Amino acid sequence: PTPWLPPAPGGGPAWSGLGHPLAATLASFEYAPSQVAPGPPTPPLPLEEAPLSWVDTEAGLASLAAALSAAPAFAFDLEAHSYRSFAGFTCLVQVSTRQQDWVVDALALRASIGPALGPAFADPATVKVGHGAAGDLAWLQRDFGIAVVNLFDTGLAARAVGGAAGSGSLASALSHYCGGVAADKGWQLADWRARPLPPGALAYARADTHYLLYLADRLSLSLAGMEGGGGGVKALAAALRLPAPLPSRAGVATAPP
């Protein structure tokens, strides 16, 4: 069920299952001027100062949904389990704003995540930031019926900028843009079904999103500053995964490359 999707013309079902569930929103969507002409980066809170919430109750999920509805931007990531599973399934949903981090138990709240968080992910006024997000988008839609509007992909942005972070890996981007932050990959192949989640695994999951908003700030500036024939806006468009033309006020490339 996708109750947060807009109704179809004539009052029919919100989504037939054919095409993108938010096609009408995407067709009319325009990025805000601040996204096309980014301002100064906002440094992240130190990990020891940023609150971390483990969400495994309906009340906790409702509190997270309220926080995301009030946030101008949030970062997200997913951890899934696929070993000896035909299709695999999402075990964790990590979310960060500039003030707080959350890790959602997708096993305990699987049926509730879509209705609770779907509106925030679909809100065109809220920037969503993911890293190499193509797989996460598929998991979100398949497991929770969540579709995303207004996404900045830091993995695509890092590849477009090139240089020390040009591999597109999160580890290289964090090291280069976030003051030498070292990504701990020791938990990368953890069994994310485990409950309680080991402290090291929880710290790893949280770190995957904690720095992404600042990373997006830095990469946006780098992309916008690229030279040559509107190259900066074209590169920025690719990182934003533009589903619609850039606003005409941008004055350059009217469509993604």
CSV table of C-alpha atoms in Angstrom, one decimal:
chain,number,residue,atom,x,y,z
A,1,PRO,CA,0.0,0.0,0.0
A,2,THR,CA,1.2,3.5,-0.8
A,3,PRO,CA,-1.3,5.9,0.8
A,4,TRP,CA,1.2,8.8,0.6
A,5,LEU,CA,1.1,8.9,-3.2
A,6,PRO,CA,-1.1,11.4,-5.0
A,7,PRO,CA,-4.4,10.0,-6.3
A,8,ALA,CA,-4.7,9.3,-10.0
A,9,PRO,CA,-6.8,11.6,-12.2
A,10,GLY,CA,-10.4,10.8,-11.9
A,11,GLY,CA,-10.1,9.4,-8.4
A,12,GLY,CA,-8.6,6.0,-9.4
A,13,PRO,CA,-5.9,4.1,-7.5
A,14,ALA,CA,-2.9,6.2,-6.6
A,15,TRP,CA,-0.5,4.0,-8.7
A,16,SER,CA,-1.2,1.3,-11.2
A,17,GLY,CA,2.2,-0.3,-10.8
A,18,LEU,CA,3.2,0.7,-14.3
A,19,GLY,CA,5.8,3.5,-14.7
A,20,HIS,CA,7.2,5.6,-11.8
A,21,PRO,CA,4.8,6.0,-9.0
A,22,LEU,CA,5.7,9.7,-8.7
A,23,ALA,CA,5.9,10.4,-12.5
A,24,ALA,CA,3.6,13.5,-12.3
A,25,THR,CA,5.6,15.0,-9.4
A,26,LEU,CA,8.9,14.4,-11.3
A,27,ALA,CA,7.6,15.9,-14.5
A,28,SER,CA,6.8,19.2,-12.9
A,29,PHE,CA,9.7,19.2,-10.4
A,30,GLU,CA,12.3,22.1,-10.3
A,31,TYR,CA,15.3,22.2,-8.1
A,32,ALA,CA,15.7,25.1,-5.7
A,33,PRO,CA,18.1,27.9,-6.6
A,34,SER,CA,20.3,26.9,-3.6
A,35,GLN,CA,20.8,23.4,-5.1
A,36,VAL,CA,21.9,24.7,-8.5
A,37,ALA,CA,24.0,27.5,-6.9
A,38,PRO,CA,25.2,26.0,-3.6
A,39,GLY,CA,26.3,28.1,-0.6
A,40,PRO,CA,29.0,27.5,2.1
A,41,PRO,CA,29.2,23.9,3.5
A,42,THR,CA,27.8,23.2,7.0
A,43,PRO,CA,30.2,21.0,9.0
A,44,PRO,CA,28.7,18.0,10.7
A,45,LEU,CA,28.4,17.7,14.4
A,46,PRO,CA,31.2,15.5,16.0
A,47,LEU,CA,29.9,12.0,16.5
A,48,GLU,CA,30.1,12.3,20.3
A,49,GLU,CA,27.9,15.3,20.2
A,50,ALA,CA,25.2,14.2,17.7
A,51,PRO,CA,22.3,12.2,19.3
A,52,LEU,CA,21.9,8.6,18.0
A,53,SER,CA,18.5,6.9,18.2
A,54,TRP,CA,17.8,3.2,17.7
A,55,VAL,CA,14.3,3.0,16.3
A,56,ASP,CA,12.4,-0.3,16.9
A,57,THR,CA,8.9,1.0,18.0
A,58,GLU,CA,6.0,2.6,16.3
A,59,ALA,CA,6.4,5.6,18.6
A,60,GLY,CA,10.1,6.0,17.7
A,61,LEU,CA,9.3,5.7,14.0
A,62,ALA,CA,6.6,8.4,14.3
A,63,SER,CA,9.1,10.7,16.0
A,64,LEU,CA,11.6,10.1,13.2
A,65,ALA,CA,8.9,10.8,10.6
A,66,ALA,CA,8.1,14.1,12.3
A,67,ALA,CA,11.8,15.1,12.4
A,68,LEU,CA,12.2,14.3,8.7
A,69,SER,CA,9.1,16.3,7.7
A,70,ALA,CA,10.6,19.4,9.3
A,71,ALA,CA,14.1,18.9,7.9
A,72,PRO,CA,15.3,20.7,4.7
A,73,ALA,CA,17.5,17.7,3.9
A,74,PHE,CA,18.4,14.3,5.2
A,75,ALA,CA,20.9,11.5,4.3
A,76,PHE,CA,20.0,7.8,4.1
A,77,ASP,CA,21.4,4.4,3.6
A,78,LEU,CA,20.3,0.8,3.9
A,79,GLU,CA,21.8,-2.5,5.1
A,80,ALA,CA,20.4,-5.7,3.7
A,81,HIS,CA,20.8,-9.4,4.0
A,82,SER,CA,20.9,-11.7,1.0
A,83,TYR,CA,23.0,-14.7,2.0
A,84,ARG,CA,21.0,-17.9,1.4
A,85,SER,CA,18.0,-15.7,0.6
A,86,PHE,CA,16.3,-15.8,-2.9
A,87,ALA,CA,15.5,-12.1,-3.0
A,88,GLY,CA,17.2,-10.6,0.1
A,89,PHE,CA,15.6,-8.2,2.5
A,90,THR,CA,16.4,-4.8,4.2
A,91,CYS,CA,17.5,-5.1,7.8
A,92,LEU,CA,18.4,-1.5,8.7
A,93,VAL,CA,17.4,2.0,7.4
A,94,GLN,CA,19.9,4.6,8.5
A,95,VAL,CA,18.9,8.3,8.4
A,96,SER,CA,20.7,11.5,9.4
A,97,THR,CA,19.8,15.2,9.6
A,98,ARG,CA,22.3,17.8,10.5
A,99,GLN,CA,21.3,17.5,14.1
A,100,GLN,CA,20.7,13.8,14.7
A,101,ASP,CA,21.3,10.2,13.5
A,102,TRP,CA,18.8,7.3,13.5
A,103,VAL,CA,19.1,3.6,12.8
A,104,VAL,CA,15.8,1.9,12.1
A,105,ASP,CA,15.2,-1.8,12.8
A,106,ALA,CA,13.6,-2.7,9.4
A,107,LEU,CA,12.9,-6.3,10.7
A,108,ALA,CA,10.7,-5.1,13.6
A,109,LEU,CA,9.0,-2.3,11.7
A,110,ARG,CA,9.0,-3.6,8.1
A,111,ALA,CA,5.2,-3.1,7.5
A,112,SER,CA,5.3,0.4,9.1
A,113,ILE,CA,8.3,2.0,7.4
A,114,GLY,CA,6.7,2.8,4.1
A,115,PRO,CA,3.6,4.6,5.4
A,116,ALA,CA,5.7,6.4,8.1
A,117,LEU,CA,8.7,7.5,6.0
A,118,GLY,CA,7.3,7.5,2.5
A,119,PRO,CA,6.0,11.1,2.6
A,120,ALA,CA,9.4,12.5,3.6
A,121,PHE,CA,11.2,10.6,0.8
A,122,ALA,CA,8.6,11.7,-1.8
A,123,ASP,CA,8.5,15.3,-0.7
A,124,PRO,CA,10.1,17.4,-3.5
A,125,ALA,CA,11.0,20.2,-1.1
A,126,THR,CA,13.3,18.0,1.0
A,127,VAL,CA,16.7,17.1,-0.3
A,128,LYS,CA,17.7,13.4,0.1
A,129,VAL,CA,21.4,12.5,0.0
A,130,GLY,CA,22.6,8.9,-0.7
A,131,HIS,CA,25.9,7.5,-1.8
A,132,GLY,CA,25.9,5.2,-4.8
A,133,ALA,CA,22.1,5.1,-4.2
A,134,ALA,CA,20.9,3.1,-7.1
A,135,GLY,CA,20.7,-0.1,-5.1
A,136,ASP,CA,19.1,1.6,-2.1
A,137,LEU,CA,16.4,3.1,-4.3
A,138,ALA,CA,15.5,-0.4,-5.5
A,139,TRP,CA,15.4,-1.8,-2.0
A,140,LEU,CA,13.3,1.1,-0.7
A,141,GLN,CA,10.7,0.7,-3.5
A,142,ARG,CA,10.6,-3.1,-3.3
A,143,ASP,CA,10.6,-3.6,0.4
A,144,PHE,CA,8.6,-0.5,1.6
A,145,GLY,CA,6.9,1.0,-1.5
A,146,ILE,CA,9.0,4.1,-1.0
A,147,ALA,CA,9.8,6.3,-4.1
A,148,VAL,CA,12.3,9.2,-3.9
A,149,VAL,CA,12.1,12.7,-5.3
A,150,ASN,CA,15.0,15.2,-5.1
A,151,LEU,CA,18.1,13.0,-4.6
A,152,PHE,CA,21.7,14.0,-4.5
A,153,ASP,CA,24.0,11.1,-5.1
A,154,THR,CA,27.5,11.7,-3.5
A,155,GLY,CA,28.9,8.7,-5.3
A,156,LEU,CA,28.1,10.1,-8.7
A,157,ALA,CA,29.3,13.5,-7.6
A,158,ALA,CA,32.7,12.2,-6.4
A,159,ARG,CA,33.3,10.4,-9.8
A,160,ALA,CA,32.4,13.6,-11.7
A,161,VAL,CA,34.7,15.7,-9.6
A,162,GLY,CA,37.6,13.2,-9.9
A,163,GLY,CA,40.9,13.7,-8.2
A,164,ALA,CA,41.6,12.0,-4.8
A,165,ALA,CA,37.9,11.0,-4.4
A,166,GLY,CA,37.4,10.1,-8.1
A,167,SER,CA,36.9,6.3,-7.4
A,168,GLY,CA,33.5,7.2,-6.1
A,169,SER,CA,33.9,5.1,-2.9
A,170,LEU,CA,32.6,6.5,0.3
A,171,ALA,CA,35.9,5.8,2.1
A,172,SER,CA,37.9,7.9,-0.4
A,173,ALA,CA,35.3,10.8,-0.4
A,174,LEU,CA,35.2,10.9,3.5
A,175,SER,CA,39.0,10.9,3.7
A,176,HIS,CA,39.3,13.7,1.2
A,177,TYR,CA,36.4,16.0,2.0
A,178,CYS,CA,35.7,15.3,5.7
A,179,GLY,CA,38.9,16.0,7.4
A,180,GLY,CA,40.5,12.6,7.0
A,181,VAL,CA,37.6,10.6,8.4
A,182,ALA,CA,38.5,7.0,8.1
A,183,ALA,CA,35.6,4.7,7.1
A,184,ASP,CA,35.7,1.5,9.1
A,185,LYS,CA,34.9,-1.3,6.7
A,186,GLY,CA,35.3,-4.1,9.2
A,187,TRP,CA,31.6,-4.5,9.5
A,188,GLN,CA,30.8,-4.2,5.8
A,189,LEU,CA,29.8,-7.9,5.5
A,190,ALA,CA,28.2,-8.2,8.9
A,191,ASP,CA,25.0,-10.2,9.5
A,192,TRP,CA,22.6,-7.3,9.8
A,193,ARG,CA,19.8,-9.6,11.0
A,194,ALA,CA,21.6,-9.9,14.4
A,195,ARG,CA,19.6,-8.5,17.4
A,196,PRO,CA,20.8,-6.9,19.5
A,197,LEU,CA,23.0,-5.3,17.0
A,198,PRO,CA,26.7,-5.3,18.1
A,199,PRO,CA,28.0,-1.8,19.1
A,200,GLY,CA,30.6,-1.9,16.3
A,201,ALA,CA,28.0,-2.7,13.7
A,202,LEU,CA,25.7,0.1,15.0
A,203,ALA,CA,28.6,2.6,14.9
A,204,TYR,CA,29.4,1.5,11.3
A,205,ALA,CA,25.8,1.8,10.2
A,206,ARG,CA,25.5,5.3,11.7
A,207,ALA,CA,28.7,6.5,10.2
A,208,ASP,CA,27.4,5.6,6.7
A,209,THR,CA,25.0,8.6,6.8
A,210,HIS,CA,26.4,10.9,9.5
A,211,TYR,CA,28.8,12.8,7.1
A,212,LEU,CA,26.8,12.6,3.9
A,213,LEU,CA,25.1,16.0,4.1
A,214,TYR,CA,28.4,17.8,4.6
A,215,LEU,CA,29.9,15.7,1.8
A,216,ALA,CA,27.1,16.7,-0.5
A,217,ASP,CA,27.8,20.4,0.4
A,218,ARG,CA,31.4,20.1,-0.5
A,219,LEU,CA,30.8,18.1,-3.7
A,220,SER,CA,28.1,20.5,-4.8
A,221,LEU,CA,30.6,23.4,-4.6
A,222,SER,CA,33.2,21.4,-6.5
A,223,LEU,CA,30.7,20.5,-9.2
A,224,ALA,CA,29.3,24.0,-9.6
A,225,GLY,CA,32.8,25.3,-10.0
A,226,MET,CA,33.8,23.0,-12.8
A,227,GLU,CA,34.7,25.0,-15.9
A,228,GLY,CA,33.9,24.8,-19.6
A,229,GLY,CA,30.6,25.1,-21.4
A,230,GLY,CA,28.2,24.7,-18.5
A,231,GLY,CA,30.2,21.6,-17.4
A,232,GLY,CA,29.6,22.4,-13.8
A,233,VAL,CA,25.9,22.5,-14.0
A,234,LYS,CA,25.9,19.3,-16.2
A,235,ALA,CA,28.0,17.5,-13.6
A,236,LEU,CA,25.7,18.8,-10.8
A,237,ALA,CA,22.7,17.6,-12.8
A,238,ALA,CA,24.2,14.1,-13.0
A,239,ALA,CA,24.8,14.0,-9.2
A,240,LEU,CA,21.3,15.2,-8.6
A,241,ARG,CA,20.0,12.4,-10.8
A,242,LEU,CA,17.9,15.0,-12.6
A,243,PRO,CA,14.5,13.5,-13.6
A,244,ALA,CA,13.4,16.8,-15.1
A,245,PRO,CA,15.2,19.8,-16.9
A,246,LEU,CA,17.1,22.2,-14.9
A,247,PRO,CA,15.3,25.4,-14.0
A,248,SER,CA,15.6,27.9,-16.9
A,249,ARG,CA,17.0,30.5,-14.5
A,250,ALA,CA,20.2,28.3,-14.3
A,251,GLY,CA,21.0,29.7,-17.8
A,252,VAL,CA,22.9,26.6,-19.0
A,253,ALA,CA,22.3,23.0,-19.9
A,254,THR,CA,18.6,22.2,-19.9
A,255,ALA,CA,18.9,18.5,-19.4
A,256,PRO,CA,21.2,16.0,-17.8
A,257,PRO,CA,23.9,14.5,-20.1
